[in-house]
Amino acid sequence: MTPNPLSSRESWLERSAHHHWLEMEGQRLLAFYRASRHPECGFAALDEQGRLPDDAHPDTMITARMTHCFALAAMRGEPGAAPLVAHGVAALRGDLHDHEHGGWYGERPRNGETQTKQAYIHAFVALAAASAWQSGDEDAGPLLDDILEVLETRFWDEREGRLREGFSRDWSEDEAYRGGNSNMHATEAFLQLADVLDAPQWRARALSIVERIIHAHARPNNYRVVEHFDSHWQEWRDYNRDKPGDPFRPYGATPGHAFEWSRLMLHLEGSLLRHGDSTPGWLIEDARGLFHSATELAWQVDGEPGLIYTHDWDNQPVVHERMHWVVAEAASTAAMLLKRTGDVGYERWYRCFWDYIDRFLIDREQGSWHQELDRHNRPSSTVWSGKADLYHAYQATLLPRLPVAPTMARAIADGML
């Protein structure tokens, strides 16, 4: 499967029928993931059939992502979404929050369990709090205040211009690792905080992160995103070589993150322009470079359609599995690059990625999307099992219909979709 010549001069992004298709797919996803509401606290991962397992445990990342998505749905007039937002906010202010030391656990603690505090989790708490507050949930205000205080005092390093990664539960020990993934999602959250709160310092911090991780590292690395660093921000290329399929910190380069970074850089550029701020020309150059690198090194490189999960520093595939989130981000990024540049090549990729999603990922029998496929595009569970995630797929149905700026919560609240 390769991008086909365009059959029409009109972009799919301009076609009402395509917008309708995206809307219906988004509605289908929302309906499926209502079942992830845990009866005791927050949200938890669903199985392949869309059922909440008997031993399902409330998870902070899933709760934050679901709260964010249902907040977007609530602002669009989805009946029943606002109570799900309230349920998520209550969990993030309740059992998922560390009331003794501050910050958030990765999941609701079990008896005697000790958990660390991770920047990745806190970035999603910030995203959820901003979206929930924008949607009108009154309890999201105190949640937003809490997460801002933790980001400011614990994770943000003004000297480094990036986030520190992890701490012990009582904040006394700093993890000797710095991560691109957590800083990428912090960039997403910071851009939304800037829009929702009308607070430009968060936009400046997003630019600082992007400049240091992408412009200073990925660009000279032929736009292969460096994921792992030591505590002094020196590249750590061998990190997790013995755990190449880690779901959050895999060895090597992760093309899906190149797509995400590319899209976030377009949102950042659009936000800077929208507010009359100085806008570096390298933002669009690097966004295009990341997209080109990711498609070249990940698409159909093992002879089968799809985007691989990781490759090594010799550009050879390491984990061949196809993750749903990677192609969801690829489609969203192609849409944003098309809006930004008008380059018809991005239209071809946009159609190609959605054709792949339609053919291989959408599960029309049991609902949602397959979260992972093997190298032959058959359902797999090497890295992920079940159907835990609404976030990437749902956003992929919204972003093609939204402008590059402002960010989703603000754009939807302002009636742009």
Coordinates of C-alpha atoms in Angstrom, one line a residue:
M1 CA 0.0 0.0 0.0
T2 CA 1.5 3.3 -1.1
P3 CA 0.0 6.8 -1.5
N4 CA -2.1 6.8 -4.6
P5 CA -2.4 9.7 -7.1
L6 CA -5.2 12.0 -6.1
S7 CA -8.5 11.3 -7.7
S8 CA -9.8 14.8 -7.1
R9 CA -8.5 18.3 -6.8
E10 CA -10.4 18.8 -3.6
S11 CA -8.8 17.7 -0.4
W12 CA -10.5 15.2 1.9
L13 CA -10.1 17.9 4.6
E14 CA -12.6 20.1 2.6
R15 CA -15.2 17.4 2.0
S16 CA -18.2 17.3 4.2
A17 CA -18.6 13.5 3.6
H18 CA -15.2 12.9 5.0
H19 CA -16.0 15.1 8.0
H20 CA -19.1 13.1 8.5
W21 CA -17.1 9.8 8.4
L22 CA -14.7 11.2 11.0
E23 CA -17.6 12.3 13.2
M24 CA -19.2 8.9 13.1
E25 CA -16.0 7.1 13.9
G26 CA -15.4 9.5 16.8
Q27 CA -18.9 8.7 18.1
R28 CA -18.3 5.0 17.8
L29 CA -15.0 5.3 19.8
L30 CA -16.7 7.4 22.5
A31 CA -19.5 4.9 22.9
F32 CA -17.0 2.0 23.2
Y33 CA -14.9 3.7 25.9
R34 CA -17.7 4.7 28.2
A35 CA -17.3 1.1 29.6
S36 CA -13.8 2.1 30.9
R37 CA -15.4 4.0 33.8
H38 CA -14.3 2.1 36.9
P39 CA -17.1 1.9 39.5
E40 CA -14.8 2.9 42.4
C41 CA -12.4 5.4 40.9
G42 CA -11.5 6.9 37.6
F43 CA -11.0 4.7 34.5
A44 CA -9.2 1.5 33.7
A45 CA -8.1 -0.5 30.7
L46 CA -10.7 -2.5 28.7
D47 CA -10.2 -5.9 27.2
E48 CA -10.4 -6.8 23.5
Q49 CA -14.2 -7.1 23.7
G50 CA -14.6 -3.7 25.4
R51 CA -15.3 -5.1 28.8
L52 CA -13.9 -4.0 32.1
P53 CA -12.1 -7.0 33.6
D54 CA -13.1 -8.1 37.1
D55 CA -9.6 -7.3 38.3
A56 CA -9.4 -3.9 36.5
H57 CA -7.4 -1.4 38.5
P58 CA -7.8 2.4 38.2
D59 CA -4.9 3.8 36.2
T60 CA -3.9 7.5 36.3
M61 CA -2.7 7.8 32.7
I62 CA -5.9 6.2 31.4
T63 CA -8.0 8.3 33.8
A64 CA -6.4 11.5 32.6
R65 CA -6.7 10.7 28.9
M66 CA -10.3 9.6 29.3
T67 CA -11.1 12.8 31.2
H68 CA -9.5 14.9 28.5
C69 CA -11.3 13.2 25.7
F70 CA -14.7 13.2 27.4
A71 CA -14.2 16.9 28.2
L72 CA -13.7 17.6 24.5
A73 CA -16.9 15.5 23.8
A74 CA -18.8 17.4 26.5
M75 CA -17.9 20.7 25.0
R76 CA -19.2 19.4 21.7
G77 CA -22.6 18.5 23.2
E78 CA -22.2 14.8 23.8
P79 CA -24.9 13.7 26.3
G80 CA -23.4 11.8 29.3
A81 CA -19.9 13.1 28.7
A82 CA -19.9 15.7 31.5
P83 CA -20.6 13.1 34.3
L84 CA -17.7 11.1 33.0
V85 CA -15.5 14.2 33.2
A86 CA -16.6 14.7 36.8
H87 CA -15.9 11.1 37.6
G88 CA -12.4 11.5 36.2
V89 CA -11.7 14.7 38.0
A90 CA -12.9 13.2 41.3
A91 CA -10.4 10.3 40.9
L92 CA -7.6 12.7 40.1
R93 CA -8.4 14.7 43.2
G94 CA -9.0 11.6 45.2
D95 CA -7.4 8.2 45.3
L96 CA -5.0 8.8 42.4
H97 CA -3.5 11.9 44.2
D98 CA -0.8 11.5 46.9
H99 CA -2.4 13.6 49.7
E100 CA 0.6 13.1 51.9
H101 CA 3.5 14.2 49.6
G102 CA 1.7 15.8 46.7
G103 CA 1.7 14.8 43.0
W104 CA 0.1 11.7 41.4
Y105 CA 0.6 8.0 41.5
G106 CA 0.7 6.0 38.3
E107 CA -2.3 4.0 39.6
R108 CA -4.4 3.7 42.7
P109 CA -2.0 2.3 45.3
R110 CA -2.4 -1.2 46.7
N111 CA -1.6 -2.0 50.3
G112 CA 2.2 -1.6 51.0
E113 CA 3.0 -0.5 47.4
T114 CA 5.6 2.2 46.8
Q115 CA 5.3 4.3 43.6
T116 CA 7.5 6.9 42.0
K117 CA 6.3 10.2 40.6
Q118 CA 6.7 10.4 36.8
A119 CA 6.7 13.5 34.6
Y120 CA 4.8 11.5 31.9
I121 CA 1.9 11.0 34.2
H122 CA 1.8 14.5 35.4
A123 CA 1.8 15.9 31.9
F124 CA -1.5 14.0 31.2
V125 CA -2.9 15.2 34.5
A126 CA -2.2 18.7 33.4
L127 CA -3.9 18.1 30.0
A128 CA -6.9 16.6 31.7
A129 CA -7.3 19.4 34.2
A130 CA -7.1 22.0 31.5
S131 CA -9.6 20.3 29.3
A132 CA -12.0 19.6 32.2
W133 CA -11.7 23.2 33.4
Q134 CA -12.4 24.5 29.9
S135 CA -15.4 22.3 29.7
G136 CA -16.9 23.9 32.8
D137 CA -16.3 21.3 35.5
E138 CA -16.0 23.3 38.7
D139 CA -13.9 20.8 40.6
A140 CA -11.3 20.9 37.8
G141 CA -10.2 24.4 39.0
P142 CA -8.6 23.1 42.2
L143 CA -7.1 20.2 40.3
L144 CA -5.6 22.6 37.8
D145 CA -4.1 24.7 40.6
D146 CA -2.6 21.6 42.2
I147 CA -1.0 20.3 39.0
L148 CA 0.4 23.7 38.1
E149 CA 2.1 23.9 41.5
V150 CA 3.6 20.5 41.2
L151 CA 4.9 21.2 37.7
E152 CA 6.4 24.5 38.8
T153 CA 8.1 23.2 42.0
R154 CA 9.0 19.6 41.1
F155 CA 9.4 18.9 37.4
W156 CA 10.2 22.1 35.5
D157 CA 13.9 22.9 35.4
E158 CA 14.3 26.5 34.4
R159 CA 18.0 26.2 33.9
E160 CA 17.7 23.2 31.6
G161 CA 14.5 24.4 30.0
R162 CA 12.9 20.9 30.2
L163 CA 11.3 18.6 32.6
R164 CA 13.0 16.4 35.1
E165 CA 11.8 12.8 34.7
G166 CA 11.0 11.0 38.0
F167 CA 11.2 11.1 41.7
S168 CA 10.7 8.9 44.7
R169 CA 7.3 9.2 46.3
D170 CA 8.5 11.8 48.8
W171 CA 10.5 13.7 46.2
S172 CA 13.8 13.0 48.0
E173 CA 15.4 11.1 45.1
D174 CA 15.7 12.3 41.5
E175 CA 15.8 9.6 38.8
A176 CA 19.1 9.6 36.9
Y177 CA 17.3 9.7 33.5
R178 CA 15.7 12.3 31.3
G179 CA 13.1 11.4 28.7
G180 CA 11.9 12.8 25.4
N181 CA 8.5 11.1 25.7
S182 CA 7.5 12.9 28.9
N183 CA 8.8 16.2 27.5
M184 CA 6.8 15.7 24.3
H185 CA 3.6 15.3 26.2
A186 CA 4.5 18.2 28.4
T187 CA 4.8 20.3 25.2
E188 CA 1.3 19.2 24.4
A189 CA 0.0 20.1 27.9
F190 CA 1.9 23.4 28.0
L191 CA 0.4 24.6 24.7
Q192 CA -3.1 23.8 26.0
L193 CA -2.4 25.5 29.4
A194 CA -1.2 28.6 27.5
D195 CA -4.4 28.7 25.5
V196 CA -6.9 27.8 28.3
L197 CA -5.3 30.0 31.0
D198 CA -4.1 32.8 28.6
A199 CA -0.7 32.3 30.2
P200 CA 2.1 32.8 27.6
Q201 CA 4.8 31.5 29.9
W202 CA 3.7 27.9 29.2
R203 CA 4.0 28.5 25.4
A204 CA 7.5 29.8 26.0
R205 CA 8.3 26.7 27.9
A206 CA 7.0 24.5 25.1
L207 CA 9.3 26.3 22.7
S208 CA 12.2 25.8 25.1
I209 CA 11.5 22.0 25.2
V210 CA 11.2 21.7 21.4
E211 CA 14.4 23.7 20.7
R212 CA 16.4 21.6 23.1
I213 CA 15.1 18.1 22.2
I214 CA 14.2 18.4 18.5
H215 CA 16.3 21.3 17.1
A216 CA 19.4 20.5 19.1
H217 CA 19.3 16.7 18.9
A218 CA 16.8 15.3 16.3
R219 CA 17.7 17.8 13.5
P220 CA 21.5 17.0 13.5
N221 CA 20.5 13.3 13.8
N222 CA 18.8 13.3 10.4
Y223 CA 15.5 13.9 12.3
R224 CA 15.6 10.7 14.2
V225 CA 14.2 11.5 17.6
V226 CA 16.5 10.8 20.5
E227 CA 14.3 9.4 23.2
H228 CA 16.6 8.8 26.2
F229 CA 19.1 11.0 28.1
D230 CA 21.1 10.8 31.3
S231 CA 20.6 13.2 34.1
H232 CA 23.0 15.7 32.4
W233 CA 21.0 15.5 29.1
Q234 CA 23.7 13.5 27.4
E235 CA 22.2 11.1 24.7
W236 CA 21.7 7.6 26.1
R237 CA 21.4 5.6 22.9
D238 CA 21.8 2.1 24.4
Y239 CA 19.0 2.7 27.0
N240 CA 16.7 -0.3 27.3
R241 CA 18.6 -2.3 24.6
D242 CA 17.6 -5.4 26.6
K243 CA 13.9 -4.2 26.7
P244 CA 13.3 -3.1 23.1
G245 CA 9.5 -3.4 23.3
D246 CA 9.0 -1.3 26.4
P247 CA 5.6 0.5 25.9
F248 CA 6.9 3.9 27.2
R249 CA 10.7 3.8 26.9
P250 CA 11.6 1.5 24.0
Y251 CA 15.2 1.1 22.8
G252 CA 16.2 3.1 19.7
A253 CA 14.1 5.6 17.8
T254 CA 10.3 5.6 17.8
P255 CA 8.9 7.0 14.5
G256 CA 5.5 7.5 16.1
H257 CA 7.0 10.2 18.3
A258 CA 8.6 11.9 15.3
F259 CA 5.0 12.3 13.9
E260 CA 3.8 13.6 17.3
W261 CA 6.6 16.1 17.7
S262 CA 6.1 17.3 14.1
R263 CA 2.4 18.0 14.8
L264 CA 3.1 19.7 18.1
M265 CA 5.7 22.0 16.4
L266 CA 3.0 23.1 14.0
H267 CA 0.6 23.8 16.8
L268 CA 3.4 25.8 18.6
E269 CA 4.2 27.8 15.4
G270 CA 0.5 28.5 14.9
S271 CA 0.1 29.6 18.5
L272 CA 3.1 31.9 18.4
L273 CA 1.9 33.5 15.1
R274 CA -1.6 33.8 16.5
H275 CA -0.3 35.8 19.5
G276 CA 2.1 37.9 17.5
D277 CA 5.2 36.3 19.1
S278 CA 8.5 35.8 17.5
T279 CA 8.4 32.5 15.5
P280 CA 11.6 30.7 14.5
G281 CA 11.7 29.6 10.9
W282 CA 13.1 26.3 11.9
L283 CA 9.8 25.2 13.4
I284 CA 8.3 24.4 10.1
E285 CA 11.5 23.1 8.7
D286 CA 12.0 20.7 11.5
A287 CA 8.3 19.6 11.5
R288 CA 8.6 18.6 7.8
G289 CA 12.0 16.9 8.4
L290 CA 10.5 14.8 11.2
F291 CA 7.6 13.7 9.1
H292 CA 9.8 12.8 6.1
S293 CA 12.2 10.8 8.3
A294 CA 9.4 8.9 10.0
T295 CA 7.7 7.9 6.8
E296 CA 11.0 6.9 5.1
L297 CA 12.2 4.8 8.0
A298 CA 9.0 3.3 9.2
W299 CA 6.4 2.9 6.4
Q300 CA 6.4 -0.6 4.8
V301 CA 10.1 -1.1 5.5
D302 CA 9.6 -4.8 6.1
G303 CA 7.6 -5.4 3.0
E304 CA 4.1 -5.1 4.6
P305 CA 1.9 -2.1 4.9
G306 CA 2.1 -0.2 8.2
L307 CA 4.5 1.8 10.4
I308 CA 6.9 -0.1 12.6
Y309 CA 7.2 0.7 16.3
T310 CA 11.0 1.2 16.5
H311 CA 14.2 1.1 14.6
D312 CA 17.9 1.2 15.7
W313 CA 20.5 3.8 15.0
D314 CA 21.4 2.0 11.7
N315 CA 17.8 2.5 10.6
Q316 CA 17.0 -1.2 10.9
P317 CA 13.6 -2.2 12.3
V318 CA 13.8 -3.5 15.9
V319 CA 10.1 -3.9 16.9
H320 CA 8.1 -4.6 13.8
E321 CA 4.7 -4.5 15.5
R322 CA 2.3 -1.8 14.3
M323 CA 0.8 0.3 17.1
H324 CA -2.5 2.0 16.5
W325 CA -1.3 5.2 18.0
V326 CA 1.5 5.6 15.5
V327 CA -0.7 5.7 12.5
A328 CA -3.3 7.8 14.3
E329 CA -0.6 10.4 14.9
A330 CA 0.7 10.0 11.4
A331 CA -2.7 10.8 9.9
S332 CA -3.2 13.8 12.2
T333 CA 0.2 15.2 11.4
A334 CA -0.3 14.8 7.7
A335 CA -3.5 16.8 8.0
M336 CA -1.8 19.6 9.9
L337 CA 1.1 19.7 7.5
L338 CA -1.4 19.9 4.6
K339 CA -3.2 22.8 6.3
R340 CA 0.1 24.6 6.9
T341 CA 1.8 24.1 3.6
G342 CA -0.8 23.1 1.0
D343 CA 1.7 20.5 -0.3
V344 CA -0.4 17.8 -2.1
G345 CA 2.1 15.1 -0.9
Y346 CA 0.6 15.4 2.6
E347 CA -2.8 14.8 1.1
R348 CA -1.6 11.5 -0.4
W349 CA -0.1 10.4 2.9
Y350 CA -3.3 11.5 4.8
R351 CA -5.4 9.3 2.6
C352 CA -2.9 6.5 2.7
F353 CA -2.9 6.4 6.5
W354 CA -6.7 6.5 6.8
D355 CA -7.0 3.7 4.2
Y356 CA -4.6 1.6 6.4
I357 CA -6.6 2.4 9.5
D358 CA -9.9 1.4 7.8
R359 CA -8.5 -1.8 6.4
F360 CA -6.4 -3.1 9.3
L361 CA -7.1 -1.3 12.6
I362 CA -10.8 -0.6 12.9
D363 CA -12.4 -3.5 14.7
R364 CA -16.0 -3.6 13.3
E365 CA -16.9 -6.8 15.2
Q366 CA -15.9 -6.0 18.7
G367 CA -15.5 -2.2 18.6
S368 CA -12.7 0.4 18.8
W369 CA -9.4 -0.2 17.1
H370 CA -6.9 -3.0 17.5
Q371 CA -4.2 -1.5 19.6
E372 CA -1.4 -3.5 18.1
L373 CA -0.8 -5.6 14.9
D374 CA 2.1 -7.9 14.1
R375 CA 4.3 -7.4 11.1
H376 CA 1.7 -9.2 8.9
N377 CA -1.1 -6.9 10.2
R378 CA -2.7 -9.5 12.4
P379 CA -3.9 -8.6 15.9
S380 CA -1.1 -8.9 18.4
S381 CA -0.3 -8.2 22.1
T382 CA 3.5 -8.2 22.2
V383 CA 3.6 -4.6 23.7
W384 CA 0.0 -3.8 24.4
S385 CA -2.9 -6.0 25.3
G386 CA -6.6 -5.2 25.3
K387 CA -8.0 -1.8 24.2
A388 CA -6.9 0.6 26.8
D389 CA -6.6 3.8 24.8
L390 CA -9.2 6.3 23.4
Y391 CA -6.9 9.3 23.3
H392 CA -4.9 8.9 20.1
A393 CA -7.7 7.5 17.9
Y394 CA -10.3 10.0 19.1
Q395 CA -8.0 12.9 18.6
A396 CA -7.3 11.7 15.1
T397 CA -11.0 12.1 14.3
L398 CA -11.0 15.7 15.6
L399 CA -7.7 17.2 14.5
P400 CA -8.3 17.1 10.7
R401 CA -11.4 19.3 11.3
L402 CA -9.7 21.8 13.5
P403 CA -7.3 24.7 12.8
V404 CA -3.6 24.4 13.6
A405 CA -4.1 26.9 16.4
P406 CA -5.5 27.2 19.1
T407 CA -5.2 23.9 20.8
M408 CA -8.2 21.5 20.9
A409 CA -9.9 22.4 24.1
R410 CA -9.8 26.1 23.4
A411 CA -10.7 25.6 19.7
I412 CA -13.7 23.4 20.6
A413 CA -14.8 25.8 23.4
D414 CA -14.7 28.6 20.9
G415 CA -17.0 26.7 18.5
M416 CA -14.5 25.9 15.8
L417 CA -15.9 22.3 15.6

